[in-house]
Amino acid sequence: MMSKFQTPMMDLLDKEQIPYRILPHKTPAISVQDAAEQRGVSPSQMVKTIVLRDMGGQLALACVPGDQQVDPKKVRQLLNCRRMTCVTASDVKVITGFDIGTINPIINTASIPIFLDSHFQKYQLVNISSGDRMAGLEIALADLCYLCQPTLASLCRELD
C-alpha cells in the first residue's frame, strides 16, 4: 500500500503483505484521546504499548486499550518477577528506537515478551501507531497477533 506518508512500520507491513489502512492526523497527536479523535475511532480500539522493567532488568511490552491503564502487578505475575515499573521516556527511545506515543508491539526486538490485553479479542480491527505522531494504522487483530505473537491476558487496572 503506497502513500505520500510512509514509515518503517508501513514498509514492514508492506513487505509482509499485511493489509492496513492509514489514519492520518491533521496535527501531531499529543495524547491517546487526541489521536482517537483525529482518527475517528474509539480509544478502546487503540493499542497503547507500554514498556515495563522489573528490578532485575527484565523488560516487557504491555499492550492495553487506549482508554485503560496497565496494571504492572498483572504483568509481573505473568513473568513471575519482582516489582515492575514503566521505563522513563529516554529509556523507551533507547530500548525501542521510538518515542513514547509512537510505539507499537510489532517493532519489538524479539527478546522482549509482549502481552496483549484480552479486551482486544472483541475487535476484528485495532489501531496501532505508525511510528509517527502524524498517523495511525488500522490492522486486523489476527494480523497483529501473527506479527508479534503476544501472550493474551488481563492487563488493565481494575477501576475502583
Coordinates of C-alpha atoms in Angstrom, one line a residue:
M1 CA 0.0 0.0 0.0
M2 CA 1.7 3.2 -1.2
S3 CA 1.0 6.6 0.1
K4 CA 2.7 10.0 0.4
F5 CA 3.0 9.1 4.1
Q6 CA 5.4 6.2 4.6
T7 CA 7.1 4.9 7.8
P8 CA 9.4 1.9 8.5
M9 CA 6.4 0.3 10.2
M10 CA 4.4 0.6 6.9
D11 CA 7.4 -0.7 5.0
L12 CA 7.4 -3.8 7.2
L13 CA 3.7 -4.4 6.8
D14 CA 4.1 -4.0 3.0
K15 CA 7.0 -6.5 3.0
E16 CA 4.9 -9.0 5.0
Q17 CA 1.9 -8.3 2.7
I18 CA -0.3 -7.4 5.7
P19 CA -3.2 -5.1 4.7
Y20 CA -3.6 -1.9 6.7
R21 CA -5.4 1.5 6.5
I22 CA -3.6 4.7 7.2
L23 CA -5.5 7.0 9.6
P24 CA -3.8 10.4 9.1
H25 CA -3.8 13.2 11.7
K26 CA -4.1 16.9 11.0
T27 CA -1.7 17.7 13.8
P28 CA 0.8 15.6 15.7
A29 CA -1.1 13.5 18.3
I30 CA -0.4 14.7 21.9
S31 CA -2.5 12.0 23.7
V32 CA -4.4 8.8 23.1
Q33 CA -7.7 10.8 23.2
D34 CA -6.3 13.3 20.7
A35 CA -5.2 10.5 18.4
A36 CA -8.5 8.7 18.7
E37 CA -10.5 11.9 17.8
Q38 CA -8.2 12.6 14.8
R39 CA -8.6 9.1 13.6
G40 CA -12.3 8.9 14.2
V41 CA -12.1 5.8 16.3
S42 CA -12.8 4.7 19.8
P43 CA -9.8 4.8 22.2
S44 CA -10.7 1.3 23.3
Q45 CA -9.6 0.0 19.8
M46 CA -6.3 1.7 20.1
V47 CA -3.3 -0.4 21.2
K48 CA -1.4 1.6 23.8
T49 CA 2.1 0.0 24.2
I50 CA 3.8 0.4 27.5
V51 CA 7.4 -0.6 28.2
L52 CA 7.9 -2.0 31.6
R53 CA 11.1 -3.2 33.5
D54 CA 11.5 -5.2 36.7
M55 CA 14.1 -4.7 39.4
G56 CA 16.4 -7.2 37.7
G57 CA 16.2 -5.5 34.3
Q58 CA 13.6 -7.9 32.7
L59 CA 11.7 -5.9 30.0
A60 CA 8.1 -6.4 28.8
L61 CA 5.8 -4.7 26.4
A62 CA 2.2 -4.4 27.8
C63 CA -0.4 -3.5 25.2
V64 CA -3.7 -2.2 26.6
P65 CA -6.7 -0.3 25.2
G66 CA -6.1 3.4 24.8
D67 CA -8.7 4.3 27.4
Q68 CA -7.2 1.9 30.1
Q69 CA -4.1 1.8 32.3
V70 CA -1.8 -1.2 32.5
D71 CA -1.5 -2.8 35.9
P72 CA 2.2 -3.6 36.3
K73 CA 1.4 -6.2 39.0
K74 CA -0.5 -8.3 36.5
V75 CA 2.5 -8.3 34.1
R76 CA 4.8 -9.1 37.0
Q77 CA 2.7 -12.1 37.8
L78 CA 2.8 -13.3 34.2
L79 CA 6.6 -13.1 34.2
N80 CA 7.0 -14.3 37.8
C81 CA 9.3 -11.4 38.6
R82 CA 9.6 -8.7 41.2
R83 CA 8.2 -5.2 41.0
M84 CA 7.6 -3.8 37.5
T85 CA 7.5 -0.1 36.6
C86 CA 7.2 1.9 33.4
V87 CA 10.6 2.9 32.0
T88 CA 11.5 6.5 31.5
A89 CA 10.8 8.4 28.3
S90 CA 14.5 8.4 27.4
D91 CA 14.8 4.7 28.1
V92 CA 11.8 4.0 25.9
K93 CA 13.7 5.6 23.0
V94 CA 16.9 3.7 23.7
I95 CA 15.1 0.3 24.1
T96 CA 12.6 0.6 21.2
G97 CA 14.1 3.3 18.9
F98 CA 10.7 5.1 19.1
D99 CA 9.4 8.0 21.2
I100 CA 6.6 7.5 23.7
G101 CA 3.3 7.6 21.8
T102 CA 4.8 6.1 18.6
I103 CA 5.5 2.6 19.8
N104 CA 3.6 -0.5 18.8
P105 CA 4.2 -4.2 19.6
I106 CA 5.3 -5.0 16.1
I107 CA 8.5 -3.0 16.5
N108 CA 9.7 -5.4 19.2
T109 CA 13.2 -6.7 19.3
A110 CA 12.2 -10.4 19.7
S111 CA 13.9 -10.6 23.1
I112 CA 11.1 -8.6 24.9
P113 CA 8.0 -10.5 25.8
I114 CA 4.8 -9.0 24.5
F115 CA 1.5 -9.1 26.4
L116 CA -1.8 -8.0 24.8
D117 CA -4.9 -7.3 26.9
S118 CA -7.6 -9.9 26.2
H119 CA -10.1 -6.9 25.8
F120 CA -8.9 -6.7 22.2
Q121 CA -10.4 -10.1 21.3
K122 CA -13.8 -8.5 20.8
Y123 CA -12.5 -6.5 17.9
Q124 CA -11.6 -7.6 14.3
L125 CA -9.7 -4.4 13.7
V126 CA -7.4 -2.4 16.0
N127 CA -5.4 0.7 15.8
I128 CA -1.6 0.8 16.2
S129 CA 0.9 3.6 15.9
S130 CA 2.5 4.1 12.5
G131 CA 5.7 5.0 14.3
D132 CA 4.9 8.7 13.7
R133 CA 2.7 11.1 15.6
M134 CA 1.0 12.2 12.3
A135 CA -0.9 8.9 11.6
G136 CA -2.1 5.6 13.0
L137 CA -2.7 2.3 11.3
E138 CA -5.8 0.2 11.3
I139 CA -4.9 -3.5 11.1
A140 CA -6.7 -6.8 11.7
L141 CA -6.2 -8.1 15.2
A142 CA -5.3 -11.5 13.7
D143 CA -2.5 -9.9 11.7
L144 CA -1.2 -8.0 14.7
C145 CA -1.1 -11.3 16.7
Y146 CA 0.6 -13.1 13.8
L147 CA 3.3 -10.5 13.6
C148 CA 4.1 -10.0 17.3
Q149 CA 3.0 -13.4 18.8
P150 CA 1.7 -11.8 22.1
T151 CA 0.6 -13.6 25.2
L152 CA -3.1 -12.7 25.7
A153 CA -4.0 -11.8 29.3
S154 CA -5.9 -9.4 31.5
L155 CA -3.5 -6.5 32.0
C156 CA -5.7 -3.5 32.9
R157 CA -6.0 -1.8 36.3
E158 CA -9.3 -2.5 37.9
L159 CA -11.3 0.6 38.4
D160 CA -12.3 1.3 42.0

